[in-house]
JSON list of C-alpha atoms in Angstrom, two decimals:
[
{"chain": "I", "resi": 1, "resn": "MET", "atom": "CA", "xyz": [0.12, -0.01, 0.03]},
{"chain": "I", "resi": 2, "resn": "ILE", "atom": "CA", "xyz": [2.80, 2.43, 0.96]},
{"chain": "I", "resi": 3, "resn": "HIS", "atom": "CA", "xyz": [4.60, 1.47, -2.41]},
{"chain": "I", "resi": 4, "resn": "LYS", "atom": "CA", "xyz": [1.71, 2.30, -4.19]},
{"chain": "I", "resi": 5, "resn": "THR", "atom": "CA", "xyz": [1.23, 5.79, -2.67]},
{"chain": "I", "resi": 6, "resn": "LEU", "atom": "CA", "xyz": [4.68, 6.59, -3.23]},
{"chain": "I", "resi": 7, "resn": "LEU", "atom": "CA", "xyz": [4.30, 5.80, -6.71]},
{"chain": "I", "resi": 8, "resn": "LEU", "atom": "CA", "xyz": [1.13, 7.90, -7.14]},
{"chain": "I", "resi": 9, "resn": "THR", "atom": "CA", "xyz": [2.81, 10.81, -5.50]},
{"chain": "I", "resi": 10, "resn": "ALA", "atom": "CA", "xyz": [5.64, 10.71, -7.63]},
{"chain": "I", "resi": 11, "resn": "SER", "atom": "CA", "xyz": [3.43, 10.56, -10.66]},
{"chain": "I", "resi": 12, "resn": "LEU", "atom": "CA", "xyz": [1.66, 13.61, -9.50]},
{"chain": "I", "resi": 13, "resn": "LEU", "atom": "CA", "xyz": [4.78, 15.52, -8.75]},
{"chain": "I", "resi": 14, "resn": "LEU", "atom": "CA", "xyz": [6.29, 14.71, -12.64]},
{"chain": "I", "resi": 15, "resn": "SER", "atom": "CA", "xyz": [3.18, 15.69, -14.04]},
{"chain": "I", "resi": 16, "resn": "PHE", "atom": "CA", "xyz": [3.09, 19.09, -12.08]},
{"chain": "I", "resi": 17, "resn": "SER", "atom": "CA", "xyz": [6.60, 19.63, -13.01]},
{"chain": "I", "resi": 18, "resn": "GLN", "atom": "CA", "xyz": [5.96, 19.17, -16.73]},
{"chain": "I", "resi": 19, "resn": "VAL", "atom": "CA", "xyz": [2.96, 21.64, -16.63]},
{"chain": "I", "resi": 20, "resn": "THR", "atom": "CA", "xyz": [5.13, 24.15, -14.73]},
{"chain": "I", "resi": 21, "resn": "LEU", "atom": "CA", "xyz": [7.96, 23.94, -17.33]},
{"chain": "I", "resi": 22, "resn": "ALA", "atom": "CA", "xyz": [5.45, 24.10, -20.31]},
{"chain": "I", "resi": 23, "resn": "ALA", "atom": "CA", "xyz": [3.81, 27.36, -18.62]},
{"chain": "I", "resi": 24, "resn": "GLU", "atom": "CA", "xyz": [7.36, 28.94, -18.12]},
{"chain": "I", "resi": 25, "resn": "ARG", "atom": "CA", "xyz": [8.36, 27.79, -21.81]},
{"chain": "I", "resi": 26, "resn": "TYR", "atom": "CA", "xyz": [5.03, 29.81, -23.34]},
{"chain": "I", "resi": 27, "resn": "GLN", "atom": "CA", "xyz": [4.71, 32.74, -21.08]},
{"chain": "I", "resi": 28, "resn": "SER", "atom": "CA", "xyz": [5.40, 34.58, -24.23]},
{"chain": "I", "resi": 29, "resn": "ARG", "atom": "CA", "xyz": [3.46, 33.09, -27.24]},
{"chain": "I", "resi": 30, "resn": "PRO", "atom": "CA", "xyz": [5.49, 32.22, -30.34]},
{"chain": "I", "resi": 31, "resn": "PRO", "atom": "CA", "xyz": [4.66, 34.55, -33.42]},
{"chain": "I", "resi": 32, "resn": "VAL", "atom": "CA", "xyz": [2.09, 33.44, -35.92]},
{"chain": "I", "resi": 33, "resn": "ILE", "atom": "CA", "xyz": [3.95, 32.81, -39.07]},
{"chain": "I", "resi": 34, "resn": "VAL", "atom": "CA", "xyz": [1.56, 33.51, -42.07]},
{"chain": "I", "resi": 35, "resn": "SER", "atom": "CA", "xyz": [2.50, 31.57, -45.24]},
{"chain": "I", "resi": 36, "resn": "PRO", "atom": "CA", "xyz": [3.16, 34.06, -48.31]},
{"chain": "I", "resi": 37, "resn": "ASP", "atom": "CA", "xyz": [1.42, 31.32, -50.45]},
{"chain": "I", "resi": 38, "resn": "LEU", "atom": "CA", "xyz": [-1.85, 32.21, -48.95]},
{"chain": "I", "resi": 39, "resn": "THR", "atom": "CA", "xyz": [-4.16, 35.25, -49.58]},
{"chain": "I", "resi": 40, "resn": "ALA", "atom": "CA", "xyz": [-7.01, 34.21, -47.22]},
{"chain": "I", "resi": 41, "resn": "PRO", "atom": "CA", "xyz": [-7.18, 36.13, -44.10]},
{"chain": "I", "resi": 42, "resn": "TRP", "atom": "CA", "xyz": [-4.46, 35.05, -41.64]},
{"chain": "I", "resi": 43, "resn": "VAL", "atom": "CA", "xyz": [-6.76, 34.04, -38.74]},
{"chain": "I", "resi": 44, "resn": "MET", "atom": "CA", "xyz": [-8.07, 31.20, -40.92]},
{"chain": "I", "resi": 45, "resn": "GLN", "atom": "CA", "xyz": [-4.29, 29.66, -40.40]},
{"chain": "I", "resi": 46, "resn": "LEU", "atom": "CA", "xyz": [-4.71, 29.41, -36.74]},
{"chain": "I", "resi": 47, "resn": "GLY", "atom": "CA", "xyz": [-7.40, 26.74, -36.57]},
{"chain": "I", "resi": 48, "resn": "GLY", "atom": "CA", "xyz": [-4.56, 23.82, -36.92]},
{"chain": "I", "resi": 49, "resn": "ALA", "atom": "CA", "xyz": [-5.71, 20.60, -38.26]},
{"chain": "I", "resi": 50, "resn": "ALA", "atom": "CA", "xyz": [-9.28, 21.26, -37.58]},
{"chain": "I", "resi": 51, "resn": "THR", "atom": "CA", "xyz": [-9.17, 24.13, -40.26]},
{"chain": "I", "resi": 52, "resn": "ARG", "atom": "CA", "xyz": [-9.86, 23.16, -43.85]},
{"chain": "I", "resi": 53, "resn": "PRO", "atom": "CA", "xyz": [-7.73, 24.33, -46.73]},
{"chain": "I", "resi": 54, "resn": "VAL", "atom": "CA", "xyz": [-8.95, 27.33, -48.72]},
{"chain": "I", "resi": 55, "resn": "VAL", "atom": "CA", "xyz": [-9.93, 26.16, -52.24]},
{"chain": "I", "resi": 56, "resn": "TYR", "atom": "CA", "xyz": [-10.25, 28.95, -55.02]},
{"chain": "I", "resi": 57, "resn": "ALA", "atom": "CA", "xyz": [-12.82, 27.77, -57.34]},
{"chain": "I", "resi": 58, "resn": "ASN", "atom": "CA", "xyz": [-12.65, 31.09, -59.58]},
{"chain": "I", "resi": 59, "resn": "PRO", "atom": "CA", "xyz": [-9.20, 32.17, -60.16]},
{"chain": "I", "resi": 60, "resn": "GLN", "atom": "CA", "xyz": [-8.89, 35.44, -61.76]},
{"chain": "I", "resi": 61, "resn": "PRO", "atom": "CA", "xyz": [-9.01, 35.73, -65.25]},
{"chain": "I", "resi": 62, "resn": "ALA", "atom": "CA", "xyz": [-5.87, 36.00, -67.22]},
{"chain": "I", "resi": 63, "resn": "GLN", "atom": "CA", "xyz": [-4.77, 39.25, -68.67]},
{"chain": "I", "resi": 64, "resn": "ARG", "atom": "CA", "xyz": [-3.94, 39.82, -72.44]},
{"chain": "I", "resi": 65, "resn": "VAL", "atom": "CA", "xyz": [-1.78, 42.45, -73.74]},
{"chain": "I", "resi": 66, "resn": "TYR", "atom": "CA", "xyz": [-2.21, 44.27, -76.96]},
{"chain": "I", "resi": 67, "resn": "GLN", "atom": "CA", "xyz": [-0.25, 46.94, -78.45]},
{"chain": "I", "resi": 68, "resn": "ARG", "atom": "CA", "xyz": [-1.87, 50.24, -79.34]},
{"chain": "I", "resi": 69, "resn": "GLN", "atom": "CA", "xyz": [-0.24, 52.91, -81.22]},
{"chain": "I", "resi": 70, "resn": "VAL", "atom": "CA", "xyz": [-0.25, 56.67, -79.77]},
{"chain": "I", "resi": 71, "resn": "ILE", "atom": "CA", "xyz": [0.04, 59.27, -82.44]},
{"chain": "I", "resi": 72, "resn": "ARG", "atom": "CA", "xyz": [-0.19, 62.92, -81.73]},
{"chain": "I", "resi": 73, "resn": "ARG", "atom": "CA", "xyz": [-1.19, 65.80, -84.13]},
{"chain": "I", "resi": 74, "resn": "GLY", "atom": "CA", "xyz": [1.56, 66.61, -86.49]},
{"chain": "I", "resi": 75, "resn": "GLN", "atom": "CA", "xyz": [3.58, 63.49, -85.33]},
{"chain": "I", "resi": 76, "resn": "ALA", "atom": "CA", "xyz": [3.82, 60.59, -87.94]},
{"chain": "I", "resi": 77, "resn": "THR", "atom": "CA", "xyz": [4.51, 57.73, -85.63]},
{"chain": "I", "resi": 78, "resn": "ARG", "atom": "CA", "xyz": [5.34, 57.22, -81.62]},
{"chain": "I", "resi": 79, "resn": "PRO", "atom": "CA", "xyz": [6.37, 54.37, -79.66]},
{"chain": "I", "resi": 80, "resn": "LEU", "atom": "CA", "xyz": [3.96, 51.64, -79.20]},
{"chain": "I", "resi": 81, "resn": "VAL", "atom": "CA", "xyz": [2.51, 51.34, -75.65]},
{"chain": "I", "resi": 82, "resn": "GLN", "atom": "CA", "xyz": [1.11, 48.52, -73.84]},
{"chain": "I", "resi": 83, "resn": "GLN", "atom": "CA", "xyz": [-2.48, 48.26, -72.65]},
{"chain": "I", "resi": 84, "resn": "ALA", "atom": "CA", "xyz": [-3.49, 45.22, -70.38]},
{"chain": "I", "resi": 85, "resn": "VAL", "atom": "CA", "xyz": [-7.22, 44.19, -71.29]},
{"chain": "I", "resi": 86, "resn": "THR", "atom": "CA", "xyz": [-8.76, 41.73, -68.67]},
{"chain": "I", "resi": 87, "resn": "GLY", "atom": "CA", "xyz": [-10.73, 38.96, -70.43]},
{"chain": "I", "resi": 88, "resn": "ARG", "atom": "CA", "xyz": [-12.19, 35.32, -70.22]},
{"chain": "I", "resi": 89, "resn": "THR", "atom": "CA", "xyz": [-9.27, 32.84, -70.76]},
{"chain": "I", "resi": 90, "resn": "ASN", "atom": "CA", "xyz": [-11.60, 31.01, -73.20]},
{"chain": "I", "resi": 91, "resn": "ALA", "atom": "CA", "xyz": [-12.04, 33.71, -75.55]},
{"chain": "I", "resi": 92, "resn": "PRO", "atom": "CA", "xyz": [-8.50, 34.75, -76.90]},
{"chain": "I", "resi": 93, "resn": "VAL", "atom": "CA", "xyz": [-7.89, 37.98, -78.73]},
{"chain": "I", "resi": 94, "resn": "ARG", "atom": "CA", "xyz": [-5.51, 38.07, -81.70]},
{"chain": "I", "resi": 95, "resn": "SER", "atom": "CA", "xyz": [-3.02, 40.59, -80.53]},
{"chain": "I", "resi": 96, "resn": "GLN", "atom": "CA", "xyz": [-0.90, 41.06, -83.79]},
{"chain": "I", "resi": 97, "resn": "ILE", "atom": "CA", "xyz": [-1.76, 41.39, -87.50]},
{"chain": "I", "resi": 98, "resn": "GLU", "atom": "CA", "xyz": [-0.46, 38.81, -90.24]},
{"chain": "I", "resi": 99, "resn": "PRO", "atom": "CA", "xyz": [2.60, 40.26, -91.86]},
{"chain": "I", "resi": 100, "resn": "MET", "atom": "CA", "xyz": [1.13, 40.16, -95.15]},
{"chain": "I", "resi": 101, "resn": "PHE", "atom": "CA", "xyz": [-1.10, 43.10, -94.00]},
{"chain": "I", "resi": 102, "resn": "LEU", "atom": "CA", "xyz": [1.71, 45.32, -93.09]},
{"chain": "I", "resi": 103, "resn": "PRO", "atom": "CA", "xyz": [2.40, 48.40, -95.51]},
{"chain": "I", "resi": 104, "resn": "GLN", "atom": "CA", "xyz": [4.68, 47.27, -98.43]},
{"chain": "I", "resi": 105, "resn": "MET", "atom": "CA", "xyz": [5.49, 48.14, -101.93]},
{"chain": "I", "resi": 106, "resn": "VAL", "atom": "CA", "xyz": [4.09, 45.61, -104.51]},
{"chain": "I", "resi": 107, "resn": "SER", "atom": "CA", "xyz": [3.82, 45.30, -108.46]},
{"chain": "I", "resi": 108, "resn": "TYR", "atom": "CA", "xyz": [0.26, 46.50, -109.37]},
{"chain": "I", "resi": 109, "resn": "GLU", "atom": "CA", "xyz": [-0.83, 46.58, -113.21]},
{"chain": "I", "resi": 110, "resn": "THR", "atom": "CA", "xyz": [-3.93, 48.79, -113.24]},
{"chain": "I", "resi": 111, "resn": "LYS", "atom": "CA", "xyz": [-5.59, 51.23, -115.58]},
{"chain": "I", "resi": 112, "resn": "HIS", "atom": "CA", "xyz": [-6.16, 53.91, -112.50]},
{"chain": "I", "resi": 113, "resn": "ARG", "atom": "CA", "xyz": [-3.94, 56.71, -112.60]},
{"chain": "I", "resi": 114, "resn": "PRO", "atom": "CA", "xyz": [-1.21, 57.03, -109.80]},
{"chain": "I", "resi": 115, "resn": "GLY", "atom": "CA", "xyz": [-2.55, 58.55, -106.69]},
{"chain": "I", "resi": 116, "resn": "THR", "atom": "CA", "xyz": [-5.86, 56.70, -106.99]},
{"chain": "I", "resi": 117, "resn": "ILE", "atom": "CA", "xyz": [-6.80, 54.51, -104.06]},
{"chain": "I", "resi": 118, "resn": "VAL", "atom": "CA", "xyz": [-8.19, 51.04, -104.92]},
{"chain": "I", "resi": 119, "resn": "ILE", "atom": "CA", "xyz": [-9.61, 49.13, -101.94]},
{"chain": "I", "resi": 120, "resn": "ASP", "atom": "CA", "xyz": [-9.98, 45.24, -102.58]},
{"chain": "I", "resi": 121, "resn": "THR", "atom": "CA", "xyz": [-12.45, 44.14, -99.87]},
{"chain": "I", "resi": 122, "resn": "ASN", "atom": "CA", "xyz": [-12.23, 40.47, -100.55]},
{"chain": "I", "resi": 123, "resn": "ASN", "atom": "CA", "xyz": [-8.67, 40.19, -99.89]},
{"chain": "I", "resi": 124, "resn": "ARG", "atom": "CA", "xyz": [-8.56, 43.30, -97.30]},
{"chain": "I", "resi": 125, "resn": "PHE", "atom": "CA", "xyz": [-6.08, 45.22, -99.12]},
{"chain": "I", "resi": 126, "resn": "LEU", "atom": "CA", "xyz": [-5.99, 48.92, -99.93]},
{"chain": "I", "resi": 127, "resn": "TYR", "atom": "CA", "xyz": [-3.74, 50.00, -102.91]},
{"chain": "I", "resi": 128, "resn": "LEU", "atom": "CA", "xyz": [-2.42, 53.49, -103.49]},
{"chain": "I", "resi": 129, "resn": "VAL", "atom": "CA", "xyz": [-1.39, 53.33, -107.05]},
{"chain": "I", "resi": 130, "resn": "MET", "atom": "CA", "xyz": [2.15, 54.79, -107.71]},
{"chain": "I", "resi": 131, "resn": "GLU", "atom": "CA", "xyz": [4.06, 55.23, -110.78]},
{"chain": "I", "resi": 132, "resn": "ASN", "atom": "CA", "xyz": [5.73, 52.41, -113.31]},
{"chain": "I", "resi": 133, "resn": "GLY", "atom": "CA", "xyz": [3.13, 49.60, -112.11]},
{"chain": "I", "resi": 134, "resn": "GLN", "atom": "CA", "xyz": [3.77, 50.16, -108.57]},
{"chain": "I", "resi": 135, "resn": "ALA", "atom": "CA", "xyz": [1.40, 50.41, -105.65]},
{"chain": "I", "resi": 136, "resn": "ARG", "atom": "CA", "xyz": [1.77, 50.98, -101.82]},
{"chain": "I", "resi": 137, "resn": "ARG", "atom": "CA", "xyz": [-0.18, 48.36, -100.25]},
{"chain": "I", "resi": 138, "resn": "TYR", "atom": "CA", "xyz": [-1.97, 48.31, -96.77]},
{"chain": "I", "resi": 139, "resn": "GLY", "atom": "CA", "xyz": [-3.86, 45.71, -94.68]},
{"chain": "I", "resi": 140, "resn": "VAL", "atom": "CA", "xyz": [-7.64, 46.96, -93.89]},
{"chain": "I", "resi": 141, "resn": "GLY", "atom": "CA", "xyz": [-10.59, 45.81, -92.21]},
{"chain": "I", "resi": 142, "resn": "VAL", "atom": "CA", "xyz": [-13.95, 45.89, -93.98]},
{"chain": "I", "resi": 143, "resn": "GLY", "atom": "CA", "xyz": [-17.53, 45.59, -93.53]},
{"chain": "I", "resi": 144, "resn": "LYS", "atom": "CA", "xyz": [-18.86, 42.53, -91.78]},
{"chain": "I", "resi": 145, "resn": "PRO", "atom": "CA", "xyz": [-21.44, 40.11, -93.71]},
{"chain": "I", "resi": 146, "resn": "GLY", "atom": "CA", "xyz": [-24.32, 42.06, -94.84]},
{"chain": "I", "resi": 147, "resn": "PHE", "atom": "CA", "xyz": [-22.33, 45.51, -94.55]},
{"chain": "I", "resi": 148, "resn": "GLU", "atom": "CA", "xyz": [-20.03, 45.12, -97.92]},
{"chain": "I", "resi": 149, "resn": "TRP", "atom": "CA", "xyz": [-20.26, 47.62, -100.60]},
{"chain": "I", "resi": 150, "resn": "ALA", "atom": "CA", "xyz": [-18.42, 48.76, -103.77]},
{"chain": "I", "resi": 151, "resn": "GLY", "atom": "CA", "xyz": [-18.37, 51.86, -105.60]},
{"chain": "I", "resi": 152, "resn": "ALA", "atom": "CA", "xyz": [-16.23, 55.20, -106.49]},
{"chain": "I", "resi": 153, "resn": "HIS", "atom": "CA", "xyz": [-16.12, 58.23, -104.54]},
{"chain": "I", "resi": 154, "resn": "LYS", "atom": "CA", "xyz": [-13.88, 61.22, -103.87]},
{"chain": "I", "resi": 155, "resn": "VAL", "atom": "CA", "xyz": [-12.16, 62.01, -100.63]},
{"chain": "I", "resi": 156, "resn": "THR", "atom": "CA", "xyz": [-14.14, 65.20, -99.70]},
{"chain": "I", "resi": 157, "resn": "ARG", "atom": "CA", "xyz": [-12.75, 65.73, -96.40]},
{"chain": "I", "resi": 158, "resn": "LYS", "atom": "CA", "xyz": [-9.75, 64.82, -94.09]},
{"chain": "I", "resi": 159, "resn": "ALA", "atom": "CA", "xyz": [-9.52, 65.00, -90.37]},
{"chain": "I", "resi": 160, "resn": "GLU", "atom": "CA", "xyz": [-6.98, 64.42, -87.55]},
{"chain": "I", "resi": 161, "resn": "TRP", "atom": "CA", "xyz": [-8.47, 62.53, -84.57]},
{"chain": "I", "resi": 162, "resn": "PRO", "atom": "CA", "xyz": [-12.02, 62.88, -85.76]},
{"chain": "I", "resi": 163, "resn": "ASN", "atom": "CA", "xyz": [-15.03, 62.86, -83.54]},
{"chain": "I", "resi": 164, "resn": "TRP", "atom": "CA", "xyz": [-17.37, 59.92, -83.82]},
{"chain": "I", "resi": 165, "resn": "THR", "atom": "CA", "xyz": [-21.31, 60.39, -84.05]},
{"chain": "I", "resi": 166, "resn": "PRO", "atom": "CA", "xyz": [-22.77, 56.97, -84.47]},
{"chain": "I", "resi": 167, "resn": "PRO", "atom": "CA", "xyz": [-25.70, 56.90, -86.94]},
{"chain": "I", "resi": 168, "resn": "LYS", "atom": "CA", "xyz": [-28.97, 56.27, -85.18]},
{"chain": "I", "resi": 169, "resn": "GLU", "atom": "CA", "xyz": [-29.55, 53.13, -87.16]},
{"chain": "I", "resi": 170, "resn": "MET", "atom": "CA", "xyz": [-26.19, 51.69, -85.54]},
{"chain": "I", "resi": 171, "resn": "ILE", "atom": "CA", "xyz": [-27.11, 52.77, -82.08]},
{"chain": "I", "resi": 172, "resn": "ALA", "atom": "CA", "xyz": [-30.53, 50.88, -82.37]},
{"chain": "I", "resi": 173, "resn": "ARG", "atom": "CA", "xyz": [-29.04, 47.91, -83.95]},
{"chain": "I", "resi": 174, "resn": "GLU", "atom": "CA", "xyz": [-26.28, 47.59, -81.20]},
{"chain": "I", "resi": 175, "resn": "ALA", "atom": "CA", "xyz": [-28.70, 48.32, -78.40]},
{"chain": "I", "resi": 176, "resn": "ALA", "atom": "CA", "xyz": [-30.64, 45.34, -79.55]},
{"chain": "I", "resi": 177, "resn": "LYS", "atom": "CA", "xyz": [-27.48, 43.26, -79.01]},
{"chain": "I", "resi": 178, "resn": "GLY", "atom": "CA", "xyz": [-26.96, 44.71, -75.65]},
{"chain": "I", "resi": 179, "resn": "HIS", "atom": "CA", "xyz": [-24.24, 47.21, -76.64]},
{"chain": "I", "resi": 180, "resn": "TYR", "atom": "CA", "xyz": [-24.62, 50.68, -75.89]},
{"chain": "I", "resi": 181, "resn": "LEU", "atom": "CA", "xyz": [-23.04, 53.26, -77.99]},
{"chain": "I", "resi": 182, "resn": "PRO", "atom": "CA", "xyz": [-22.35, 56.91, -77.16]},
{"chain": "I", "resi": 183, "resn": "THR", "atom": "CA", "xyz": [-24.31, 59.61, -79.16]},
{"chain": "I", "resi": 184, "resn": "HIS", "atom": "CA", "xyz": [-21.03, 61.38, -79.41]},
{"chain": "I", "resi": 185, "resn": "MET", "atom": "CA", "xyz": [-17.60, 60.82, -78.66]},
{"chain": "I", "resi": 186, "resn": "ALA", "atom": "CA", "xyz": [-14.60, 63.34, -78.88]},
{"chain": "I", "resi": 187, "resn": "GLY", "atom": "CA", "xyz": [-11.25, 62.29, -80.89]},
{"chain": "I", "resi": 188, "resn": "GLY", "atom": "CA", "xyz": [-8.60, 60.55, -79.10]},
{"chain": "I", "resi": 189, "resn": "PRO", "atom": "CA", "xyz": [-6.73, 57.22, -78.85]},
{"chain": "I", "resi": 190, "resn": "GLU", "atom": "CA", "xyz": [-9.95, 55.34, -77.24]},
{"chain": "I", "resi": 191, "resn": "ASN", "atom": "CA", "xyz": [-11.98, 56.61, -80.44]},
{"chain": "I", "resi": 192, "resn": "PRO", "atom": "CA", "xyz": [-13.11, 53.86, -83.01]},
{"chain": "I", "resi": 193, "resn": "LEU", "atom": "CA", "xyz": [-12.10, 56.05, -85.68]},
{"chain": "I", "resi": 194, "resn": "GLY", "atom": "CA", "xyz": [-8.69, 56.30, -84.54]},
{"chain": "I", "resi": 195, "resn": "ALA", "atom": "CA", "xyz": [-5.93, 58.96, -85.67]},
{"chain": "I", "resi": 196, "resn": "ARG", "atom": "CA", "xyz": [-7.11, 60.04, -88.99]},
{"chain": "I", "resi": 197, "resn": "ALA", "atom": "CA", "xyz": [-10.08, 59.76, -91.16]},
{"chain": "I", "resi": 198, "resn": "LEU", "atom": "CA", "xyz": [-10.63, 60.23, -94.96]},
{"chain": "I", "resi": 199, "resn": "TYR", "atom": "CA", "xyz": [-14.54, 60.95, -95.66]},
{"chain": "I", "resi": 200, "resn": "LEU", "atom": "CA", "xyz": [-15.73, 59.37, -98.80]},
{"chain": "I", "resi": 201, "resn": "GLY", "atom": "CA", "xyz": [-18.42, 61.72, -100.98]},
{"chain": "I", "resi": 202, "resn": "SER", "atom": "CA", "xyz": [-21.43, 62.22, -99.43]},
{"chain": "I", "resi": 203, "resn": "THR", "atom": "CA", "xyz": [-21.74, 58.96, -97.71]},
{"chain": "I", "resi": 204, "resn": "LEU", "atom": "CA", "xyz": [-21.04, 57.91, -93.75]},
{"chain": "I", "resi": 205, "resn": "TYR", "atom": "CA", "xyz": [-18.12, 55.78, -94.98]},
{"chain": "I", "resi": 206, "resn": "ARG", "atom": "CA", "xyz": [-14.58, 56.56, -94.18]},
{"chain": "I", "resi": 207, "resn": "ILE", "atom": "CA", "xyz": [-11.30, 55.44, -94.27]},
{"chain": "I", "resi": 208, "resn": "HIS", "atom": "CA", "xyz": [-10.08, 55.63, -90.93]},
{"chain": "I", "resi": 209, "resn": "GLY", "atom": "CA", "xyz": [-7.95, 54.44, -88.13]},
{"chain": "I", "resi": 210, "resn": "THR", "atom": "CA", "xyz": [-8.91, 52.23, -85.12]},
{"chain": "I", "resi": 211, "resn": "ASN", "atom": "CA", "xyz": [-8.35, 51.51, -81.41]},
{"chain": "I", "resi": 212, "resn": "ALA", "atom": "CA", "xyz": [-8.58, 47.83, -82.17]},
{"chain": "I", "resi": 213, "resn": "PRO", "atom": "CA", "xyz": [-5.51, 47.13, -84.68]},
{"chain": "I", "resi": 214, "resn": "TRP", "atom": "CA", "xyz": [-5.89, 43.37, -84.15]},
{"chain": "I", "resi": 215, "resn": "THR", "atom": "CA", "xyz": [-8.99, 43.53, -86.41]},
{"chain": "I", "resi": 216, "resn": "ILE", "atom": "CA", "xyz": [-7.00, 44.59, -89.48]},
{"chain": "I", "resi": 217, "resn": "GLY", "atom": "CA", "xyz": [-7.60, 41.66, -92.13]},
{"chain": "I", "resi": 218, "resn": "SER", "atom": "CA", "xyz": [-11.10, 40.97, -90.93]},
{"chain": "I", "resi": 219, "resn": "GLY", "atom": "CA", "xyz": [-14.41, 41.94, -91.92]},
{"chain": "I", "resi": 220, "resn": "VAL", "atom": "CA", "xyz": [-15.61, 43.57, -88.80]},
{"chain": "I", "resi": 221, "resn": "SER", "atom": "CA", "xyz": [-16.98, 47.14, -89.55]},
{"chain": "I", "resi": 222, "resn": "SER", "atom": "CA", "xyz": [-20.32, 48.58, -90.42]},
{"chain": "I", "resi": 223, "resn": "GLY", "atom": "CA", "xyz": [-19.05, 49.33, -94.10]},
{"chain": "I", "resi": 224, "resn": "CYS", "atom": "CA", "xyz": [-15.81, 51.68, -93.21]},
{"chain": "I", "resi": 225, "resn": "ILE", "atom": "CA", "xyz": [-12.40, 50.60, -94.30]},
{"chain": "I", "resi": 226, "resn": "ARG", "atom": "CA", "xyz": [-10.49, 50.72, -91.01]},
{"chain": "I", "resi": 227, "resn": "MET", "atom": "CA", "xyz": [-6.28, 50.91, -90.97]},
{"chain": "I", "resi": 228, "resn": "ARG", "atom": "CA", "xyz": [-3.82, 50.48, -88.19]},
{"chain": "I", "resi": 229, "resn": "ASN", "atom": "CA", "xyz": [-3.34, 54.06, -86.77]},
{"chain": "I", "resi": 230, "resn": "GLU", "atom": "CA", "xyz": [0.36, 54.62, -88.12]},
{"chain": "I", "resi": 231, "resn": "ASP", "atom": "CA", "xyz": [-0.93, 53.16, -91.50]},
{"chain": "I", "resi": 232, "resn": "VAL", "atom": "CA", "xyz": [-3.67, 55.58, -91.90]},
{"chain": "I", "resi": 233, "resn": "VAL", "atom": "CA", "xyz": [-1.54, 58.53, -90.94]},
{"chain": "I", "resi": 234, "resn": "ASP", "atom": "CA", "xyz": [1.04, 57.47, -93.71]},
{"chain": "I", "resi": 235, "resn": "LEU", "atom": "CA", "xyz": [-1.79, 57.44, -96.13]},
{"chain": "I", "resi": 236, "resn": "TYR", "atom": "CA", "xyz": [-3.30, 60.61, -94.94]},
{"chain": "I", "resi": 237, "resn": "GLU", "atom": "CA", "xyz": [0.02, 62.54, -95.69]},
{"chain": "I", "resi": 238, "resn": "ARG", "atom": "CA", "xyz": [0.33, 61.02, -99.20]},
{"chain": "I", "resi": 239, "resn": "VAL", "atom": "CA", "xyz": [-3.39, 61.75, -100.62]},
{"chain": "I", "resi": 240, "resn": "LYS", "atom": "CA", "xyz": [-5.23, 64.91, -101.01]},
{"chain": "I", "resi": 241, "resn": "VAL", "atom": "CA", "xyz": [-8.95, 66.20, -100.85]},
{"chain": "I", "resi": 242, "resn": "GLY", "atom": "CA", "xyz": [-10.42, 65.16, -104.31]},
{"chain": "I", "resi": 243, "resn": "THR", "atom": "CA", "xyz": [-8.65, 61.72, -104.52]},
{"chain": "I", "resi": 244, "resn": "THR", "atom": "CA", "xyz": [-10.69, 59.13, -106.25]},
{"chain": "I", "resi": 245, "resn": "VAL", "atom": "CA", "xyz": [-11.31, 56.01, -104.04]},
{"chain": "I", "resi": 246, "resn": "ILE", "atom": "CA", "xyz": [-12.39, 52.72, -105.98]},
{"chain": "I", "resi": 247, "resn": "VAL", "atom": "CA", "xyz": [-14.09, 50.13, -103.76]},
{"chain": "I", "resi": 248, "resn": "ILE", "atom": "CA", "xyz": [-14.13, 46.72, -105.43]}
]
């Protein structure tokens, strides 16, 4: 009996000693280390094994970057600046145009006089007829299905950084799709008409720049002929009011 009592007393003393040592050891609680890999509130990390891991079911959409040309009044070209556009990862946007749509000199036999603009809508090219069977060729965006047209007009007006006033028909048409257009938009880098515009006859059609250069080579407009900003600036400087424009 005495032997058992001594063993129980020794056990109690050992337990008390361990508790005392533990209390002394943790008088100042150790710092909480927050993992840099977690973006959840730090208190979620304090529950130990009882806390379930955080699951991110909806990751942030990836960013796509395209290049936009910034051109100021009286200046031909300026360095490209990057603009990040957030979008869905399953809807990629082309950020560059095909090399064949970049400006270049080509052989071009035609009956039209030098200085004439010929737009081949089927192949997405604009030709500025030069001397000696040559032409300066640019890639263009043209009318989407149902908005194609052909004909001959004169350049009746030229404008730098033109304002944009969408026709009422366009506003109504886009509103039916859930796209709401402004009634008027001042000229500038965000304007869909881009850096320059050449107005054709008394129509609503124009040869103009764009704030969406990746659309060059596609049928996406409501009938206007769109060009990269740097290309329309180059063309703008080469042609005058009264220039003949043939659209085929």
